[in-house]
XYZ file of C-alpha atoms in Angstrom:
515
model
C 30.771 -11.523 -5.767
C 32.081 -8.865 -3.314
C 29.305 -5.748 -2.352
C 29.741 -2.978 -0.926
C 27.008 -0.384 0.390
C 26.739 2.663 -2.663
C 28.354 5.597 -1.337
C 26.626 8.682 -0.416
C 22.828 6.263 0.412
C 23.787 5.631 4.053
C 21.245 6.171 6.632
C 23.641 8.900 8.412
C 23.799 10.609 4.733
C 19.868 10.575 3.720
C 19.098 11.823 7.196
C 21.636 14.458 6.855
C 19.720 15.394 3.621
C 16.069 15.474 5.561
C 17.517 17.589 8.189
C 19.038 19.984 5.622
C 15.946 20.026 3.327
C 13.079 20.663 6.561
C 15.093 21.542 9.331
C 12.053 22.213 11.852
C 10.948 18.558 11.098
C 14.375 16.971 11.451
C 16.190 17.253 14.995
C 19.634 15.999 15.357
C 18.485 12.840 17.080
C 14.250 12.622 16.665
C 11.913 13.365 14.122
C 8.840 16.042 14.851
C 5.234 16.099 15.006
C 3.350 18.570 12.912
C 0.146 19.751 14.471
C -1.676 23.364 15.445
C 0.020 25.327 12.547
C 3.892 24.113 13.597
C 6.392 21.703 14.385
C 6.414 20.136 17.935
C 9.610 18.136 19.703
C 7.288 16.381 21.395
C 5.985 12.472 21.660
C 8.139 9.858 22.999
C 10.467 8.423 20.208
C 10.390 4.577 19.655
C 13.395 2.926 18.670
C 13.109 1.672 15.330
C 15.124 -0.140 12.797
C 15.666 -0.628 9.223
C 14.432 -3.994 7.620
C 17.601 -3.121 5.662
C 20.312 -4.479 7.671
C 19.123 -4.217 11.064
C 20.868 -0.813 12.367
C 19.047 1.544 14.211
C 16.998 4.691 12.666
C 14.421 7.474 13.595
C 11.598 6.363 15.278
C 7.658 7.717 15.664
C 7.577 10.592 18.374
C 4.672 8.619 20.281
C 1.621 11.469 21.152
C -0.820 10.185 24.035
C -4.211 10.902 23.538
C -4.978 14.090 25.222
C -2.018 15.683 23.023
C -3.448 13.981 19.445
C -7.145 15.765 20.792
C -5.080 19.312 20.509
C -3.711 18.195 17.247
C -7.339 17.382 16.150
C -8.715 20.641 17.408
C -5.814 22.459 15.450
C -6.351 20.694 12.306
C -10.294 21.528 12.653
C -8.685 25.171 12.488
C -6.883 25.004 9.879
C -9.782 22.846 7.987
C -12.058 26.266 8.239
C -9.696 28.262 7.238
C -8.181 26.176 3.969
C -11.637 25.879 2.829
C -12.266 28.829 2.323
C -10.085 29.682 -0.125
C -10.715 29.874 -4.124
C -9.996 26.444 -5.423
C -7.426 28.293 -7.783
C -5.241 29.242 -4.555
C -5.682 25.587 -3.638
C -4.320 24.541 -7.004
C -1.968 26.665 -6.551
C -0.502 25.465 -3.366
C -0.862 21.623 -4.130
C 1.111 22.323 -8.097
C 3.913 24.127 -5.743
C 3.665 20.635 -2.970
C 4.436 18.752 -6.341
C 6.767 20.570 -7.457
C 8.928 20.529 -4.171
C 8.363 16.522 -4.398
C 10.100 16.567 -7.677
C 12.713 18.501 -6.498
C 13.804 15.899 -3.538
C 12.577 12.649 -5.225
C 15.928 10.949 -4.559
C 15.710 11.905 -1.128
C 12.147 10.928 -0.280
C 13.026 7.648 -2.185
C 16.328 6.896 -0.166
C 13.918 7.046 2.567
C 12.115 4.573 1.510
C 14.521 2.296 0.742
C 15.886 3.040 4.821
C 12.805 2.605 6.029
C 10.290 -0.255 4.597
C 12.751 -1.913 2.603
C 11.954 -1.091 -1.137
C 14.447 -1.884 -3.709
C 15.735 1.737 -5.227
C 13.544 1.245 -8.618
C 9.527 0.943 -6.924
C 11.179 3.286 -4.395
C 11.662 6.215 -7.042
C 8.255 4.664 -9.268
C 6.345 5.386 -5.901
C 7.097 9.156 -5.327
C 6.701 9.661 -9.226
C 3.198 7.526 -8.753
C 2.496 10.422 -6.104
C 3.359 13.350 -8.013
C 1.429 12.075 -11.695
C -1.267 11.021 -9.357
C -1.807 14.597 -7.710
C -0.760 16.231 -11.382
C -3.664 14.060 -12.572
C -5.816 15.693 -10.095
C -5.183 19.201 -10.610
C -5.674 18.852 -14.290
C -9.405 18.016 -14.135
C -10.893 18.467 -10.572
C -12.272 21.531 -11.112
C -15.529 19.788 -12.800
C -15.330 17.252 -10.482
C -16.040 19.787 -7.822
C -18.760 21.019 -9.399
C -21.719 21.553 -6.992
C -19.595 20.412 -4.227
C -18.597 21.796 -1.006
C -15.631 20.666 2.041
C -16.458 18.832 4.335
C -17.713 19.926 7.863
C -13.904 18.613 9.396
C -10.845 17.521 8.305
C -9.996 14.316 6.812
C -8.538 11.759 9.099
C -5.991 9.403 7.589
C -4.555 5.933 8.916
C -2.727 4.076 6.254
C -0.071 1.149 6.198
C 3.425 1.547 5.522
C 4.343 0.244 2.275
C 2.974 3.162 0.337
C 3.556 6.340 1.970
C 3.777 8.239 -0.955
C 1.848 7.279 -3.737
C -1.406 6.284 -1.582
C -1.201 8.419 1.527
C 0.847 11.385 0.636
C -1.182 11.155 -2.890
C -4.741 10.947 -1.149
C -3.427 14.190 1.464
C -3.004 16.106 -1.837
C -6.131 15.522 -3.317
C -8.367 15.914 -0.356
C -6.675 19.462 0.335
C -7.069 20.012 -3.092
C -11.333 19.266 -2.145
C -11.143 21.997 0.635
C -10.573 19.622 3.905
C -8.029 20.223 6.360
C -5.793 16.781 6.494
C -4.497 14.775 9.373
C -2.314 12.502 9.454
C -1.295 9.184 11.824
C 2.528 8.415 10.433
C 2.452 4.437 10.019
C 4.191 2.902 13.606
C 6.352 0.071 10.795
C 7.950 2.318 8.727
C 7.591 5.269 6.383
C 8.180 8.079 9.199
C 11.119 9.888 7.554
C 9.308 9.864 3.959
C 6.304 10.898 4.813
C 7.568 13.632 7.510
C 9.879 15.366 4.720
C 6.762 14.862 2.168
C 4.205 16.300 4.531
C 7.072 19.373 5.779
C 7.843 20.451 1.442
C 3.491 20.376 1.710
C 3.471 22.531 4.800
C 5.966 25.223 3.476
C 3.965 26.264 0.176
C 0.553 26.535 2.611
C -1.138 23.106 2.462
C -3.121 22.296 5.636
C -1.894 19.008 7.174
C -1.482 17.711 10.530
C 1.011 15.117 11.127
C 1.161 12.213 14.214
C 2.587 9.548 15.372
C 1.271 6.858 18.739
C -0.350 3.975 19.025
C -3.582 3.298 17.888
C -5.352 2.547 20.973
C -3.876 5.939 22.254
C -5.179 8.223 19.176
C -8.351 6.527 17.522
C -10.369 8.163 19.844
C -9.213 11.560 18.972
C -8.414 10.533 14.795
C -11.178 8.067 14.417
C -14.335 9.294 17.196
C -13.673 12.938 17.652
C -16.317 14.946 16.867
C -14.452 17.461 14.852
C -13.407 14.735 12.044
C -15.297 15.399 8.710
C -14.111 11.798 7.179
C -11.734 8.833 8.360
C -9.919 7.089 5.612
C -8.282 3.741 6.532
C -5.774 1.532 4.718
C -4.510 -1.806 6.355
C -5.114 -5.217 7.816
C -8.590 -6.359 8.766
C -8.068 -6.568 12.357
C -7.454 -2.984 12.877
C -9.990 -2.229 10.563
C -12.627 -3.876 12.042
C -11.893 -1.897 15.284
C -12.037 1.740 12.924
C -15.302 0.240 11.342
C -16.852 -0.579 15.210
C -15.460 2.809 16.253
C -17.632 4.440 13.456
C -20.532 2.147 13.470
C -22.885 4.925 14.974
C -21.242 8.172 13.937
C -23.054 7.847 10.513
C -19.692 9.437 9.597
C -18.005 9.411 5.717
C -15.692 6.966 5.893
C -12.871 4.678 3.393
C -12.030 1.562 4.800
C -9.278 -0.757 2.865
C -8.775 -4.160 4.315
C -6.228 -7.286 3.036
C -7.709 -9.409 1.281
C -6.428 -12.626 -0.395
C -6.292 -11.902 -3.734
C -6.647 -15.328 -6.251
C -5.070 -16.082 -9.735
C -7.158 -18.367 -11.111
C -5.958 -21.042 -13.887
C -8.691 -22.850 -16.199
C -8.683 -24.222 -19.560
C -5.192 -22.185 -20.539
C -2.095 -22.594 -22.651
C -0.483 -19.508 -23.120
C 2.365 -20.497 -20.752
C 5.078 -18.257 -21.758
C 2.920 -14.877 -20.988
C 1.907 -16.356 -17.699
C 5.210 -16.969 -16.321
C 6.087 -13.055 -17.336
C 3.204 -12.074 -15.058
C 4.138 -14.428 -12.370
C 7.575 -13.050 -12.208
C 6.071 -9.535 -11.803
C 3.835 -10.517 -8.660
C 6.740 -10.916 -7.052
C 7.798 -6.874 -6.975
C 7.996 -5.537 -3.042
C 7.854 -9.278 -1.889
C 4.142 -9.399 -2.356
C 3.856 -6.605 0.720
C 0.836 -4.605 -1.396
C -3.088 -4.613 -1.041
C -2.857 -5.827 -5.014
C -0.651 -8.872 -4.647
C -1.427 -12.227 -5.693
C -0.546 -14.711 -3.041
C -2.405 -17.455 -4.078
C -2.547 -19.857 -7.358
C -5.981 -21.703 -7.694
C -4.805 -24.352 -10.782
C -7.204 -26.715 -12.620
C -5.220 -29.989 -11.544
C -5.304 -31.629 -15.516
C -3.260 -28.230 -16.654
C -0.765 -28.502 -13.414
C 2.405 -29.891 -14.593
C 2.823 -27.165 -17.079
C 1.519 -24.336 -14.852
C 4.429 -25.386 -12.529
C 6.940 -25.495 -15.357
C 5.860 -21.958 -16.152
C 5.867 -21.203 -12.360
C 9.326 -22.413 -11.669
C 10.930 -20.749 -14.363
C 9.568 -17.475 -12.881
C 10.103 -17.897 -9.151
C 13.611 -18.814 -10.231
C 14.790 -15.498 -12.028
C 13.354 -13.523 -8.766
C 16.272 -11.329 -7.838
C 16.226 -10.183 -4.247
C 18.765 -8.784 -1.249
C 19.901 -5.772 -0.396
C 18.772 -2.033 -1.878
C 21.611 -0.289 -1.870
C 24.603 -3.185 -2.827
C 27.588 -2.717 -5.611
C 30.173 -4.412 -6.477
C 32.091 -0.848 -7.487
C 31.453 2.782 -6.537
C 30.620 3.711 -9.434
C 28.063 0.853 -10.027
C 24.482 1.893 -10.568
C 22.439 0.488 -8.092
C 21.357 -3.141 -8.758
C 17.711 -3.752 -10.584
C 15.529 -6.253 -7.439
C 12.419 -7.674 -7.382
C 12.272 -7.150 -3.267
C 14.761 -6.021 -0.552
C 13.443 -7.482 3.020
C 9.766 -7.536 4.458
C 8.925 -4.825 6.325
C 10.865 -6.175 9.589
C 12.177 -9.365 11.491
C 9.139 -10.249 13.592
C 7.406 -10.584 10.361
C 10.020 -12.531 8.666
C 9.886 -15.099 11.670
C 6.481 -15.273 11.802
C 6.290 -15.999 7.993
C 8.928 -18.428 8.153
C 7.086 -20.233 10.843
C 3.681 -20.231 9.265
C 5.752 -21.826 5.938
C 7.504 -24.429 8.721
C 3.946 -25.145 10.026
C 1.982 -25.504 6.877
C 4.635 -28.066 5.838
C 4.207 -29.972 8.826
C 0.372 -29.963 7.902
C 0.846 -31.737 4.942
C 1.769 -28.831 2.222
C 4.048 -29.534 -0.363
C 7.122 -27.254 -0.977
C 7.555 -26.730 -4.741
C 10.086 -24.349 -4.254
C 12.239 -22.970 -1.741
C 14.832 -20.057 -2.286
C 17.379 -18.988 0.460
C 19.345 -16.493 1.138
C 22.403 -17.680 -0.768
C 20.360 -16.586 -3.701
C 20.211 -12.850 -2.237
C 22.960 -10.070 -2.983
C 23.794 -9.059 0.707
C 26.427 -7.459 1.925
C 29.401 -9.231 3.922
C 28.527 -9.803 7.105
C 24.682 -7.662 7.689
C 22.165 -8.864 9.452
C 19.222 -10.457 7.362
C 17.118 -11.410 9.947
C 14.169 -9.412 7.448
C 14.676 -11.236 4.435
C 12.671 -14.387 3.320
C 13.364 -16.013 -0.294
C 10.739 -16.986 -2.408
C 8.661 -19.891 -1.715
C 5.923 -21.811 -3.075
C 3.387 -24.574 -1.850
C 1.284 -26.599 -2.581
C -2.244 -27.443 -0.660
C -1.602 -25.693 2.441
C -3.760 -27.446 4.887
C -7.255 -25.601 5.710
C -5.950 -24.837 9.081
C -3.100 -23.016 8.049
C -3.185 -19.093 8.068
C -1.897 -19.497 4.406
C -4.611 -21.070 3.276
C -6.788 -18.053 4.023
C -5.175 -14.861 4.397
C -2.900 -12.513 2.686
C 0.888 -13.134 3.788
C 1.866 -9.710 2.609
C 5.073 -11.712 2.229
C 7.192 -14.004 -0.849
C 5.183 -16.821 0.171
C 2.813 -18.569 -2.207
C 0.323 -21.372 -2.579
C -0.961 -23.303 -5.334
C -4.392 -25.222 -4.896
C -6.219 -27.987 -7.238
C -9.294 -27.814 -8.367
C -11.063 -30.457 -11.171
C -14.262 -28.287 -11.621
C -15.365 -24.344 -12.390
C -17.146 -24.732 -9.196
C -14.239 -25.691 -7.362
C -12.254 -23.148 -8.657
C -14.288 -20.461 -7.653
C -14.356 -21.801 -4.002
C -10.912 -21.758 -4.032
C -10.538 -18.394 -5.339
C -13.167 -17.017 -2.826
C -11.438 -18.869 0.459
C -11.251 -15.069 2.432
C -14.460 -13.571 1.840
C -13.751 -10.817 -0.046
C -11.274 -9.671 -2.086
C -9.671 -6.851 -3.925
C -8.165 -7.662 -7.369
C -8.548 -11.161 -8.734
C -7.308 -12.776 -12.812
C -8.563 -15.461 -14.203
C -6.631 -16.912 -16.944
C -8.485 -19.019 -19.648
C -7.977 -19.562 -23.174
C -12.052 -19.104 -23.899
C -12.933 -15.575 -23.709
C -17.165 -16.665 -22.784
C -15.751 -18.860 -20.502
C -13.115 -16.289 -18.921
C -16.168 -14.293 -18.639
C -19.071 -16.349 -16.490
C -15.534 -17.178 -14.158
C -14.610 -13.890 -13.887
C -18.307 -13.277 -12.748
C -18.163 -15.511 -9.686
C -15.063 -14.193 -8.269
C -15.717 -12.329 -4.982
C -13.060 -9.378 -6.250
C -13.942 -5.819 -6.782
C -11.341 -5.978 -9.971
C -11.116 -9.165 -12.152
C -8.312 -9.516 -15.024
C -9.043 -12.153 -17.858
C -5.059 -13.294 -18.829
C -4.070 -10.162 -17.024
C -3.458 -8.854 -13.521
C -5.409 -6.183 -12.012
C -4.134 -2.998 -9.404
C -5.246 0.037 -7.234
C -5.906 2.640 -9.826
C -6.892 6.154 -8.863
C -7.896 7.481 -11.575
C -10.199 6.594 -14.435
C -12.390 3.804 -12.772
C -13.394 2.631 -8.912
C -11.791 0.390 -6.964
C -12.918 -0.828 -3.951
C -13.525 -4.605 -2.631
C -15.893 -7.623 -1.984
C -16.769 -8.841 1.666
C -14.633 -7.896 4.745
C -11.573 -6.520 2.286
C -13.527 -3.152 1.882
C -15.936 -0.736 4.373
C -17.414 2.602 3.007
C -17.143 4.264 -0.338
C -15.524 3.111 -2.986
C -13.333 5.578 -4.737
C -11.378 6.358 -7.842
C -10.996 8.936 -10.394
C -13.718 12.051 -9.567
C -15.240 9.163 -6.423
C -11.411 9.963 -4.829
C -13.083 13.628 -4.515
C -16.708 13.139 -4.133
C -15.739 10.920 -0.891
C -14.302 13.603 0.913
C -16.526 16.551 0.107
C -20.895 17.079 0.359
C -22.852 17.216 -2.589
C -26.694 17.227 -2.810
C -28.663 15.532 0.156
C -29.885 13.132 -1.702
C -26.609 11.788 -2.880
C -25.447 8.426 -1.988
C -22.009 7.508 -3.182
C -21.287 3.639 -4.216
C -20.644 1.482 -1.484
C -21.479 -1.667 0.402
C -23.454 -0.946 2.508
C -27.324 -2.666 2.431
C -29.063 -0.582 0.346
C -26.679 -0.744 -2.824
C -26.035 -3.736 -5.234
C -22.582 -4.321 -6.958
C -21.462 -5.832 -10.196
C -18.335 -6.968 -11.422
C -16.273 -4.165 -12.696
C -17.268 -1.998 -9.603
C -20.718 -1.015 -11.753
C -23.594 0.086 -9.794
């Protein structure tokens, strides 16, 4: 099979379509920060590149510290100002954001694709997750702010890179929408061009956000400890967000932490093999690089030989490469299950952790390679890692008890309920979690033990932000837990004596996310 690279979706042609779409954002060689009411050419760019194939694209414009304090004390600005206007003017201005979003989806999803590597269908299904999620929002939030007032500061935002639009541009929305002022730190991985053309189409109809790149170290103090910040939301590894969670310890400050977790499928008592392998096949989307991914496989050991038959006929249909490959111009373009991880450094380092846990003593069910992938002739793949699978990583091994965020599975055997659960609770905490068992009663007193915030019986679980909470168990999850009307009441005051679910001490949490 011969490929070619779909004309009209290079990275000189969607950059060409930013710059023509926000000019003030877009320079001819660097991308802008947005803070104190305009666009800045300042920052130092980093050189970045795209997971893609390797060549070179726009980088962050790296602030220092003292400049991301001006941007704060802008923002804080803007924050009084914004909320004081009618909530229908604020409706107003976030339908118009959404409606510019619609009008450059392809755009804003080419840059995704460019930039973290998403395969061209979740690209597109993540803007459209942002705009139904906002639309959702605007429909209904008007009792949902009912008694309810801004917050004293604008809402400070530090989120990953794989979903710039439908959890961070999304969230920006809706906490405008509240009354806050919004600031922004642009992920340093990927996700700059997206989100800078998202938040410029925001800017232009009115809405109130900041937007910054630089290093952590250099801009927590400002974005996570300055005193003008009404609420710090946080979305990302634990490691960084232990340092947020120290940061805030004695600010007695509103905060959202999300934290990886290592989400478990568990496997007990089952025969419905055919549905399973479906579901399988579907955890593989984005190469597993989500807060919601299922990683690990926790298997009762009598059921084994036909979980794996199930499991190997849905690792094997995985279809993975290159976004933007066709065999003809005219070609649509091709229908993955992942493009590359998010870059090479964490291709190698997944590749060695795989190496290592073999040389442990895990077993390697399955390994896929890049002959598999559809590539083009000749790019550079040094992002992309095939599927693998395997089995009893040693207890040592990093992939016994943390999220990969990667294509990288492993299967563990259990011969009791209690053993199961300890293998499904090996990271402390958790966000999602399925247990799949034939017996509905027993489904149910597993699904109970499960340190998760959302367990599936025969079914996955995801993010939601809508109609129930979501949150997690242990160190995946710091502050309130939010969904549907909780998305809002975590970013604005009601009464004094309100306390908003959470885990901290004083509250106690059922499965389900019921308090």
């Amino acid at each position: 099979m011969t490929t070619m690279l779909k004309p009209g979706t290079s990275w000189a042609a969607l950059y060409a379509r930013c710059r023509e779409a926000a000019p003030e954002a877009f320079g001819p060689d660097r991308v802008h920060n947005h803070w104190g009411g305009r666009w800045h050419a300042d920052g130092e760019p980093r050189t970045s590149y795209s997971p893609v194939d390797g060549s070179e694209t726009a980088g962050p414009p790296m602030l220092d510290g003292a400049t991301a304090a001006l941007a704060v004390s802008g923002a804080a600005a803007e924050h009084r100002a914004w909320s004081t206007l009618p909530l229908a003017e604020r409706e107003a201005r976030v339908r118009a954001t959404v409606r510019a979003w619609e009008r450059h989806r392809d755009t804003l999803a080419l840059a995704l694709v460019w930039e973290i590597g998403k395969p061209w269908r979740l690209a597109r299904q993540d803007v459209d997750r942002a705009i139904s999620g906002v639309e959702w929002y605007l429909d209904g939030v008007g009792p949902m702010l009912d008694g309810r007032l801004p917050l004293d500061g604008p809402v400070s935002n530090i989120a990953s890179w794989n979903y710039p639009m439908s959890v961070l541009a999304h969230a920006m929305c809706v906490q405008a929408l509240a009354g806050n002022g919004v600031i922004a730190k642009t992920p340093t991985d990927g996700g700059l061009v997206c989100l800078t053309l998202a938040v410029a189409l925001a800017v232009r109809e009115g809405l109130p956000f900041t937007l910054v790149s630089g290093g952590g170290r250099d801009l927590s103090p400002a974005l996570v400890r300055g005193p003008e910040i009404g609420c710090v939301s946080f979305v990302g590894g634990r490691d960084t967000g232990g340092r947020v969670a120290a940061d805030l310890a004695d600010l007695g400050r509103p905060h959202v932490l999300e934290q990886e977790g290592l989400n478990c499928w568990g496997v007990w008592e089952f025969s419905d093999w055919e549905t399973l392998s479906g579901q399988i096949r579907k955890t593989f989307d984005y190469a597993k690089q989500r807060c919601t991914a299922y990683p690990r496989f926790v298997v009762q050991r009598s059921r084994f030989d036909a979980f794996l038959d199930a499991y190997l006929t849905a690792v094997r249909t995985v279809r993975f490469g290159h976004p933007l490959a066709v065999e003809s111009p005219d070609d649509d373009l091709p229908e993955l299950d992942f493009g590359p991880l998010i870059n090479a450094a964490k291709a190698k380092e997944l590749t060695d952790r795989v190496a290592e846990a073999v040389a442990g003593g895990a077993v390697p069910l399955h390994r896929g390679g890049l002959a598999d992938a559809r590539l083009l002739p000749g790019q550079n793949t040094d992002a992309y890692v095939a599927p693998v699978a395997l089995l009893e990583p040693p207890r040592s091994s990093p992939l016994f008890h943390a999220e990969p965020f990667g294509p990288v599975d492993s299967i563990v055997l259990v011969d009791t309920e209690a053993e199961l659960l300890a293998g499904m609770n090996a990271s402390n905490g958790a966000l999602v979690a399925t247990v799949s068992c034939d017996d509905p009663d027993t489904a149910s007193r597993l699904a109970s033990g499960v340190r998760a915030f959302k367990v599936g019986v025969n079914r996955p679980r995801s993010r939601g932000d809508r109609d129930e909470l979501f949150g997690g168990w242990g160190d995946s999850w710091r502050g309130a837990f939010v969904g549907g009307e909780l998305l809002v009441h975590a970013v604005t005051r009601g009464p004094a004596s309100e306390r908003l679910p959470g885990n901290f001490p004083h509250y106690t949490l059922r499965p389900e996310g019921r308090v």
